[in-house]
Every structure is written in C-alpha cells, then in structure tokens.
Short mmCIF file of C-alpha atoms in Angstrom, two decimals:
data_model
loop_
_atom_site.label_atom_id
_atom_site.label_comp_id
_atom_site.label_asym_id
_atom_site.label_seq_id
_atom_site.Cartn_x
_atom_site.Cartn_y
_atom_site.Cartn_z
CA MET A 9 6.57 16.33 15.29
CA ALA A 10 7.99 18.88 12.81
CA SER A 11 6.25 19.14 9.46
CA PRO A 12 8.05 17.26 6.68
CA THR A 13 9.52 19.27 3.81
CA THR A 14 9.88 16.54 1.19
CA ASN A 15 7.72 13.62 0.17
CA ARG A 16 8.72 10.59 -1.87
CA GLU A 17 5.91 9.42 -4.14
CA TRP A 18 5.45 7.02 -7.06
CA HIS A 19 4.31 8.45 -10.40
CA LEU A 20 3.01 6.63 -13.47
CA LEU A 21 5.05 7.83 -16.48
CA SER A 22 3.56 5.69 -19.25
CA ARG A 23 0.74 3.19 -19.58
CA PRO A 24 2.07 -0.39 -19.49
CA VAL A 25 1.38 -2.71 -22.41
CA GLY A 26 1.33 -6.29 -21.17
CA TRP A 27 3.53 -6.70 -18.10
CA PRO A 28 4.37 -3.39 -16.39
CA LYS A 29 8.03 -2.39 -16.74
CA HIS A 30 10.16 -0.37 -14.35
CA GLU A 31 10.53 2.44 -16.89
CA ASP A 32 6.74 2.98 -16.78
CA PHE A 33 7.16 4.38 -13.23
CA ALA A 34 9.32 6.78 -11.24
CA LEU A 35 9.92 7.40 -7.56
CA VAL A 36 9.83 11.20 -7.34
CA GLU A 37 10.91 13.51 -4.53
CA ALA A 38 8.25 16.22 -4.25
CA GLU A 39 7.33 18.97 -1.84
CA ALA A 40 5.51 17.65 1.22
CA PRO A 41 1.79 18.48 1.28
CA THR A 42 0.18 20.83 3.76
CA PRO A 43 -3.33 20.03 4.97
CA GLY A 44 -6.06 22.43 3.84
CA GLU A 45 -9.35 23.19 5.54
CA GLY A 46 -11.08 19.94 6.56
CA GLN A 47 -7.93 17.91 5.91
CA VAL A 48 -5.41 15.98 8.00
CA LEU A 49 -1.74 15.34 7.28
CA VAL A 50 -0.95 11.63 7.55
CA ARG A 51 2.44 9.98 7.81
CA ASN A 52 1.79 6.69 6.08
CA LYS A 53 2.98 3.60 7.93
CA TYR A 54 1.66 0.80 5.73
CA LEU A 55 0.72 0.81 2.05
CA SER A 56 -1.39 -1.68 0.14
CA VAL A 57 -0.60 -3.08 -3.31
CA ASP A 58 -3.40 -4.98 -5.05
CA PRO A 59 -4.10 -6.65 -8.40
CA TYR A 60 -6.86 -4.14 -9.32
CA MET A 61 -4.19 -1.41 -9.57
CA ARG A 62 -3.04 -2.96 -12.86
CA GLY A 63 -6.39 -1.96 -14.41
CA ARG A 64 -5.97 1.65 -13.27
CA MET A 65 -2.65 1.84 -15.12
CA SER A 66 -4.49 1.45 -18.43
CA ASP A 67 -6.79 4.11 -19.85
CA ALA A 68 -9.49 1.63 -20.87
CA LYS A 69 -12.98 2.46 -19.62
CA SER A 70 -13.43 0.77 -16.26
CA TYR A 71 -15.27 1.03 -12.96
CA VAL A 72 -12.65 3.39 -11.54
CA ALA A 73 -10.78 6.29 -13.12
CA PRO A 74 -7.32 5.46 -14.49
CA PHE A 75 -4.21 6.79 -12.80
CA GLU A 76 -3.13 10.08 -14.36
CA LEU A 77 0.20 10.13 -16.16
CA GLY A 78 2.87 12.16 -14.39
CA LYS A 79 0.87 12.19 -11.16
CA VAL A 80 1.18 10.22 -7.94
CA MET A 81 -0.74 6.92 -7.90
CA GLN A 82 -3.29 5.94 -5.27
CA GLY A 83 -4.02 2.94 -3.08
CA GLY A 84 -5.01 1.90 0.40
CA ALA A 85 -2.85 3.20 3.24
CA VAL A 86 -2.92 3.45 7.01
CA GLY A 87 -0.93 5.95 8.99
CA GLU A 88 -0.62 8.41 11.86
CA VAL A 89 -2.11 11.90 11.80
CA ILE A 90 0.64 14.46 12.43
CA ALA A 91 -1.39 17.64 11.79
CA SER A 92 -5.13 18.30 11.63
CA ASN A 93 -7.35 21.06 10.22
CA ALA A 94 -10.48 19.01 10.82
CA GLU A 95 -12.81 18.36 13.72
CA GLY A 96 -12.97 14.86 15.14
CA ILE A 97 -9.47 13.75 14.11
CA ALA A 98 -6.47 14.80 16.18
CA PRO A 99 -2.70 14.38 15.86
CA GLY A 100 -1.77 10.94 17.16
CA ASP A 101 -4.91 9.32 15.74
CA HIS A 102 -4.50 6.56 13.15
CA VAL A 103 -6.55 6.55 9.96
CA LEU A 104 -7.24 4.38 6.93
CA HIS A 105 -7.41 6.22 3.60
CA PHE A 106 -6.73 5.82 -0.13
CA LEU A 107 -3.74 8.10 -0.79
CA GLY A 108 -1.02 5.46 -0.80
CA TRP A 109 2.12 5.16 -2.98
CA ARG A 110 3.61 8.11 -1.00
CA GLU A 111 5.15 8.85 2.39
CA TYR A 112 2.87 11.73 3.46
CA ALA A 113 -0.70 12.51 2.39
CA ALA A 114 -3.07 15.42 2.90
CA VAL A 115 -6.35 13.57 3.32
CA ASP A 116 -9.92 14.90 3.41
CA ALA A 117 -11.10 14.05 6.92
CA LYS A 118 -14.49 12.93 5.63
CA SER A 119 -12.83 10.19 3.57
CA ALA A 120 -10.52 9.01 6.37
CA VAL A 121 -11.58 6.20 8.70
CA LYS A 122 -10.20 6.17 12.23
CA VAL A 123 -8.76 2.79 13.24
CA ASP A 124 -7.66 1.47 16.60
CA PRO A 125 -4.07 0.16 16.73
CA ASP A 126 -4.81 -1.44 20.11
CA ALA A 127 -7.71 -3.53 18.76
CA ALA A 128 -5.68 -5.07 15.93
CA PRO A 129 -2.30 -4.51 14.26
CA LEU A 130 -2.44 -1.50 11.93
CA SER A 131 -1.57 -3.57 8.87
CA THR A 132 -4.71 -5.71 9.29
CA TYR A 133 -6.88 -2.72 8.37
CA LEU A 134 -5.46 -3.02 4.84
CA GLY A 135 -6.07 -6.75 4.68
CA VAL A 136 -7.99 -9.16 6.86
CA LEU A 137 -10.13 -6.39 8.46
CA GLY A 138 -9.94 -4.02 5.50
CA MET A 139 -11.00 -3.89 1.87
CA THR A 140 -9.67 -7.35 1.04
CA GLY A 141 -11.53 -8.90 3.97
CA LEU A 142 -14.77 -7.13 3.07
CA THR A 143 -14.32 -8.29 -0.54
CA ALA A 144 -14.18 -11.90 0.64
CA TYR A 145 -17.16 -11.45 2.98
CA ALA A 146 -19.45 -9.63 0.54
CA GLY A 147 -18.55 -11.81 -2.45
CA LEU A 148 -19.14 -15.07 -0.63
CA LEU A 149 -22.17 -14.20 1.46
CA ARG A 150 -24.04 -11.69 -0.67
CA THR A 151 -23.02 -12.19 -4.32
CA ALA A 152 -22.59 -15.98 -4.16
CA ALA A 153 -25.39 -16.29 -1.56
CA PHE A 154 -23.44 -18.91 0.40
CA LYS A 155 -25.51 -21.11 2.68
CA GLU A 156 -24.58 -23.76 5.21
CA GLY A 157 -23.80 -27.08 3.55
CA ASP A 158 -22.50 -25.60 0.29
CA ALA A 159 -19.34 -26.99 -1.30
CA VAL A 160 -17.08 -24.05 -2.14
CA PHE A 161 -14.18 -23.74 -4.59
CA VAL A 162 -11.83 -20.74 -4.40
CA SER A 163 -9.10 -19.91 -6.92
CA GLY A 164 -6.11 -17.84 -5.90
CA ALA A 165 -6.87 -19.33 -2.51
CA ALA A 166 -3.58 -18.46 -0.80
CA GLY A 167 -4.01 -14.78 -1.61
CA ALA A 168 -5.41 -12.16 0.75
CA VAL A 169 -9.00 -12.47 -0.47
CA GLY A 170 -9.07 -16.17 -1.34
CA SER A 171 -7.67 -17.39 1.97
CA GLN A 172 -10.36 -15.46 3.81
CA VAL A 173 -13.17 -16.70 1.55
CA GLY A 174 -12.26 -20.32 2.30
CA GLN A 175 -12.02 -19.77 6.04
CA ILE A 176 -15.30 -17.83 6.28
CA ALA A 177 -17.01 -20.60 4.32
CA ARG A 178 -15.57 -23.20 6.71
CA LEU A 179 -16.56 -21.20 9.82
CA LYS A 180 -20.08 -20.83 8.44
CA GLY A 181 -20.59 -24.54 7.81
CA ALA A 182 -19.51 -25.38 4.28
CA SER A 183 -19.70 -29.09 3.49
CA ARG A 184 -16.37 -28.89 1.65
CA VAL A 185 -13.85 -26.12 0.90
CA ILE A 186 -11.44 -26.54 -2.02
CA GLY A 187 -8.69 -24.15 -3.07
CA SER A 188 -6.22 -23.79 -5.92
CA ALA A 189 -2.84 -22.09 -5.64
CA GLY A 190 0.38 -21.78 -7.63
CA SER A 191 2.88 -23.69 -5.48
CA ASP A 192 3.05 -26.84 -3.38
CA ASP A 193 3.94 -24.75 -0.32
CA LYS A 194 0.78 -22.68 -0.74
CA VAL A 195 -1.30 -25.84 -1.15
CA LYS A 196 0.13 -27.17 2.11
CA LEU A 197 -0.69 -23.86 3.82
CA LEU A 198 -4.31 -24.00 2.64
CA VAL A 199 -4.89 -27.45 4.09
CA GLU A 200 -2.73 -27.37 7.21
CA GLU A 201 -3.20 -23.78 8.40
CA TYR A 202 -6.40 -22.45 6.83
CA GLY A 203 -8.39 -25.66 7.20
CA PHE A 204 -9.34 -26.24 3.56
CA ASP A 205 -10.59 -29.78 2.95
CA ALA A 206 -8.64 -30.10 -0.29
CA ALA A 207 -6.29 -28.00 -2.40
CA PHE A 208 -4.21 -28.39 -5.54
CA ASN A 209 -1.38 -26.71 -7.42
CA TYR A 210 -2.83 -25.59 -10.76
CA LYS A 211 0.64 -25.89 -12.33
CA ASN A 212 0.67 -29.65 -11.67
CA GLY A 213 -1.92 -30.58 -14.31
CA PRO A 214 -5.18 -29.55 -15.97
CA VAL A 215 -7.38 -27.62 -13.54
CA SER A 216 -10.51 -29.47 -14.67
CA GLU A 217 -9.02 -32.86 -13.78
CA GLN A 218 -7.62 -31.71 -10.43
CA LEU A 219 -10.91 -30.05 -9.48
CA LYS A 220 -12.89 -33.17 -10.39
CA GLU A 221 -10.68 -35.19 -8.05
CA ALA A 222 -10.93 -32.62 -5.25
CA ALA A 223 -14.70 -32.14 -5.62
CA PRO A 224 -16.15 -35.55 -6.56
CA ASP A 225 -19.66 -34.37 -5.65
CA GLY A 226 -19.39 -31.08 -7.53
CA ILE A 227 -19.44 -27.53 -6.18
CA ASP A 228 -22.22 -25.14 -5.20
CA VAL A 229 -20.15 -21.95 -5.06
CA TYR A 230 -17.09 -20.84 -7.02
CA PHE A 231 -15.27 -17.68 -5.92
CA ASP A 232 -13.23 -16.61 -8.94
CA ASN A 233 -9.99 -14.67 -8.56
CA VAL A 234 -8.29 -16.10 -11.63
CA GLY A 235 -10.61 -16.61 -14.63
CA GLY A 236 -9.41 -18.59 -17.65
CA ASP A 237 -9.16 -22.35 -17.23
CA HIS A 238 -10.27 -22.10 -13.59
CA LEU A 239 -13.61 -20.58 -14.56
CA GLU A 240 -14.18 -23.20 -17.24
CA ALA A 241 -13.35 -25.99 -14.79
CA ALA A 242 -15.70 -24.56 -12.15
CA ILE A 243 -18.59 -24.35 -14.63
CA GLY A 244 -17.90 -27.99 -15.45
CA ARG A 245 -18.27 -29.03 -11.77
CA LEU A 246 -21.21 -26.77 -10.88
CA ASN A 247 -24.15 -28.42 -9.15
CA ARG A 248 -27.75 -27.50 -9.84
CA GLY A 249 -28.42 -23.97 -8.64
CA GLY A 250 -24.69 -23.25 -8.35
CA ARG A 251 -23.39 -19.70 -8.07
CA ILE A 252 -20.17 -18.15 -9.34
CA ALA A 253 -18.98 -14.82 -7.92
CA VAL A 254 -16.38 -13.15 -10.14
CA CYS A 255 -14.03 -11.07 -8.03
CA GLY A 256 -11.01 -10.91 -10.32
CA MET A 257 -9.31 -12.54 -13.28
CA ILE A 258 -5.61 -12.10 -12.57
CA SER A 259 -4.67 -14.65 -15.24
CA VAL A 260 -5.71 -12.22 -18.00
CA TYR A 261 -4.70 -8.81 -16.55
CA ASN A 262 -1.51 -8.51 -18.60
CA ASN A 263 -2.80 -10.08 -21.80
CA THR A 264 -2.47 -7.98 -24.93
CA GLU A 265 -4.94 -10.20 -26.82
CA PRO A 266 -8.42 -11.15 -25.55
CA ALA A 267 -8.37 -14.42 -23.63
CA PRO A 268 -10.68 -17.17 -24.90
CA GLY A 269 -13.85 -17.44 -22.85
CA PRO A 270 -15.14 -20.59 -21.15
CA ARG A 271 -16.24 -23.08 -23.82
CA ASN A 272 -18.88 -24.74 -21.66
CA LEU A 273 -21.32 -21.94 -20.79
CA ALA A 274 -24.18 -24.15 -22.00
CA ARG A 275 -23.80 -26.06 -18.70
CA LEU A 276 -25.38 -23.08 -16.98
CA ILE A 277 -28.64 -24.02 -18.69
CA GLN A 278 -28.54 -27.55 -17.29
CA THR A 279 -27.49 -26.44 -13.80
CA ARG A 280 -29.61 -23.25 -13.68
CA GLY A 281 -26.33 -21.75 -12.51
CA ARG A 282 -25.45 -18.10 -12.49
CA ILE A 283 -22.30 -16.02 -12.83
CA GLU A 284 -22.21 -12.57 -11.29
CA GLY A 285 -19.40 -10.05 -11.06
CA PHE A 286 -19.10 -7.75 -8.07
CA LEU A 287 -17.12 -4.81 -6.73
CA VAL A 288 -16.45 -4.30 -3.05
CA GLY A 289 -17.35 -0.61 -3.42
CA ASP A 290 -21.00 -1.59 -3.85
CA HIS A 291 -21.05 -3.37 -0.48
CA TYR A 292 -19.68 -0.92 2.08
CA ASP A 293 -23.03 -1.11 3.88
CA LEU A 294 -21.82 -4.53 5.11
CA GLN A 295 -18.69 -3.06 6.76
CA PRO A 296 -20.09 -2.81 10.34
CA GLN A 297 -21.55 -6.34 10.16
CA PHE A 298 -18.30 -7.62 8.65
CA VAL A 299 -16.09 -6.18 11.40
CA GLN A 300 -18.53 -7.32 14.10
CA GLU A 301 -18.51 -10.91 12.82
CA VAL A 302 -14.96 -11.33 11.50
CA GLY A 303 -13.12 -9.23 14.11
CA PRO A 304 -13.67 -11.76 16.91
CA TRP A 305 -12.61 -14.64 14.63
CA VAL A 306 -9.34 -12.83 13.95
CA ALA A 307 -8.84 -11.98 17.63
CA SER A 308 -9.50 -15.58 18.74
CA GLY A 309 -7.25 -17.06 16.06
CA GLU A 310 -10.14 -18.98 14.47
CA LEU A 311 -9.55 -17.05 11.26
CA LYS A 312 -5.87 -17.01 10.37
CA TYR A 313 -4.15 -14.61 8.05
CA ARG A 314 -0.74 -14.14 6.50
CA GLU A 315 0.99 -11.01 5.37
CA THR A 316 3.95 -10.62 3.04
CA VAL A 317 5.71 -7.44 4.18
CA VAL A 318 8.11 -5.52 1.97
CA GLU A 319 10.10 -2.73 3.66
CA GLY A 320 10.56 0.75 2.21
CA ILE A 321 8.74 3.10 -0.18
CA GLU A 322 11.53 2.50 -2.71
CA ASN A 323 10.33 -1.12 -3.00
CA ASN A 324 6.64 -0.27 -3.52
CA LEU A 325 6.74 -1.02 -7.26
CA GLU A 326 8.56 -4.32 -6.79
CA ALA A 327 5.95 -5.34 -4.19
CA PHE A 328 3.17 -4.57 -6.69
CA LEU A 329 4.87 -6.57 -9.45
CA GLY A 330 5.28 -9.37 -6.90
CA VAL A 331 1.51 -9.51 -6.43
CA LEU A 332 1.03 -9.94 -10.19
CA ARG A 333 3.63 -12.74 -10.18
CA GLY A 334 2.03 -14.43 -7.15
CA ASP A 335 5.06 -13.94 -4.89
CA ASN A 336 2.89 -13.11 -1.89
CA THR A 337 1.22 -15.39 0.59
CA GLY A 338 -1.76 -13.51 1.97
CA LYS A 339 -1.87 -9.73 1.84
CA MET A 340 1.08 -7.89 0.30
CA ILE A 341 1.95 -4.90 2.49
CA VAL A 342 4.63 -2.23 2.15
CA LYS A 343 5.95 -0.98 5.50
CA LEU A 344 7.38 2.53 5.57
#
C-alpha cells in the first residue's frame, strides 16, 4: 500500500469549562507521519472514546498528563501496520496502541500490542477484551475483592465497563447483581441480556429508594462509575465489611463547582466498610489472566457485550460528547 501523504487529526484548541463545546476542538489536515527507527506506521481502523478523556482536556493536576493545546489528542486505537522500521512487527499485522484521534499514527513498536483479528473482532480489543474490560476485571476482583456470594451494585451499568462488571460478578457466583442506568431501555437490557437480577432507571426516582427496593438485604460490593447520589445511596446500603471501588464519577466531570460529598460517611464506621479508588494502569499485570479467563466467556457467548459504532473520523468529537451524555450502550467506538 502506498504511503499516505495527509492525515486528518483532532486537535484541542482551548480547555473546556463545563461541557466541552465544538469550538474547543478542530479537525486538522496535517502531513502524514513517517515511522522512525523502532516505529511502525499504523492505519487506524477503530478509535476509542472514553469518559476519562474529559479530565485530560483540563490542565488540573491529575494521574495523566493533560492534552497539549494545538496538538493532536490521544486515545486507544487499533489498526493495521502498513510500514515497519521495527523487528517483530510486519506490515499486515494488527496492533493496539494509544495514538488515536487520527487516521495514521507512527507508533513506537515497544508500546504497540499485536492483536489477532481472527481470535476476536478488532473492535473488541478496545472494549470487552481491552482497557475497559481489564478495568472491570481489576476493579471488581482486586480492588473490591469480590468473593462468591457477594451482592454487587454497579452504577453506569449499561456502559462498557459497568456491563462487564455485572456479568463477571454473575459468572463468578454473586448472590445478587443490581445495576442502575439512565433509560428504561438500558434497564431492560441489563436484566434480559446481561443477566442482572435487578436494575433501575435512576431518572425515575431517588437512587437511595430504588436501591433499597432492589437490594433489600444490602450490598457487599459497589462498583462506582457515577459518584454523587449513587455513592451516597450505596454507602447507605453497605453491609458489614462492604467494599466500594471507585472507577469513575461521570456525574461530576463537567461541574464547574465542587459537587457535595456523600453525607453519610459515618456509616463506614458501623459497617467497617472501605472506599478505594483505582486506575487500570496499575493493574496491567492482570492482563494475561484477564484475557485467559474472559476471552473464552466472550467466545462462548456467556459474556455478552454491546458496541455503539460511529462511522468516520469527522464524527470522533460527536462520539466523545455522546459518551458524556450517555448516548452509548456498551463501548463507544469510532470506525474509520
């Protein structure tokens, strides 16, 4: 395949305040990259958009460097190698890497992970078998120390991470799996397709009341993707020795004022409960175990997944904003 001459890529022009606006970004036509020593040139086929990217658009101190203004943004991507200056990766191979938000990327071979398009669809390496899947696996099993018989509550349960948390808990013997989501259709999906025991639409009434009804015997594990009233409700239903793993707090990402914290933290004294935040980057040692255990569940259909696919690099920003609005069911993917 002839080397490309131009490359469309998304740049961050200004740091959003509150909800990101279209004028904060630009789709720029730039010169296509050429791979240097130890690099491969990848034609991206699928791009990932994720809630954590909102944090990188601000310059507040965080666990990952902010996106640079006037430069191309980054994110998970999977694509085909079309040129290689590195040993071990050849043209025609497919790799997972983190130079998304663009059509072509010159990727350091040592940071690219070869993936097999015959073992699973390429897009799954960005979702159910990728970073989002490992996030679910590590957060539930390591951070929340899930054990057979636990009752588990997951917020944002129809999302890419949440839907996998609930299913892994079920497959590993949870006594009860409860999920919250933002529409009646998503609630139906959780129960009918993903096998949750109960689910509710958080827009239909106070979360604390709906959770009490769904978990009459309390919960042992809460996997938090939302924060806010969900976290307060979960603390209120926590059983003795309960664990809360904080993965994300999408309800507060676009706030310009600090959100009020849970008002019932004193319950942690009674329950001897604990809250712990985690980042998937600290748990990559689990990746081989994760793929070995979850891969067969995906292949057999025991663990189901959904993808919301948006076509075209020109729609990358709209896909990202859609994630913040909750438009997606399962993993939001951009197909180039």
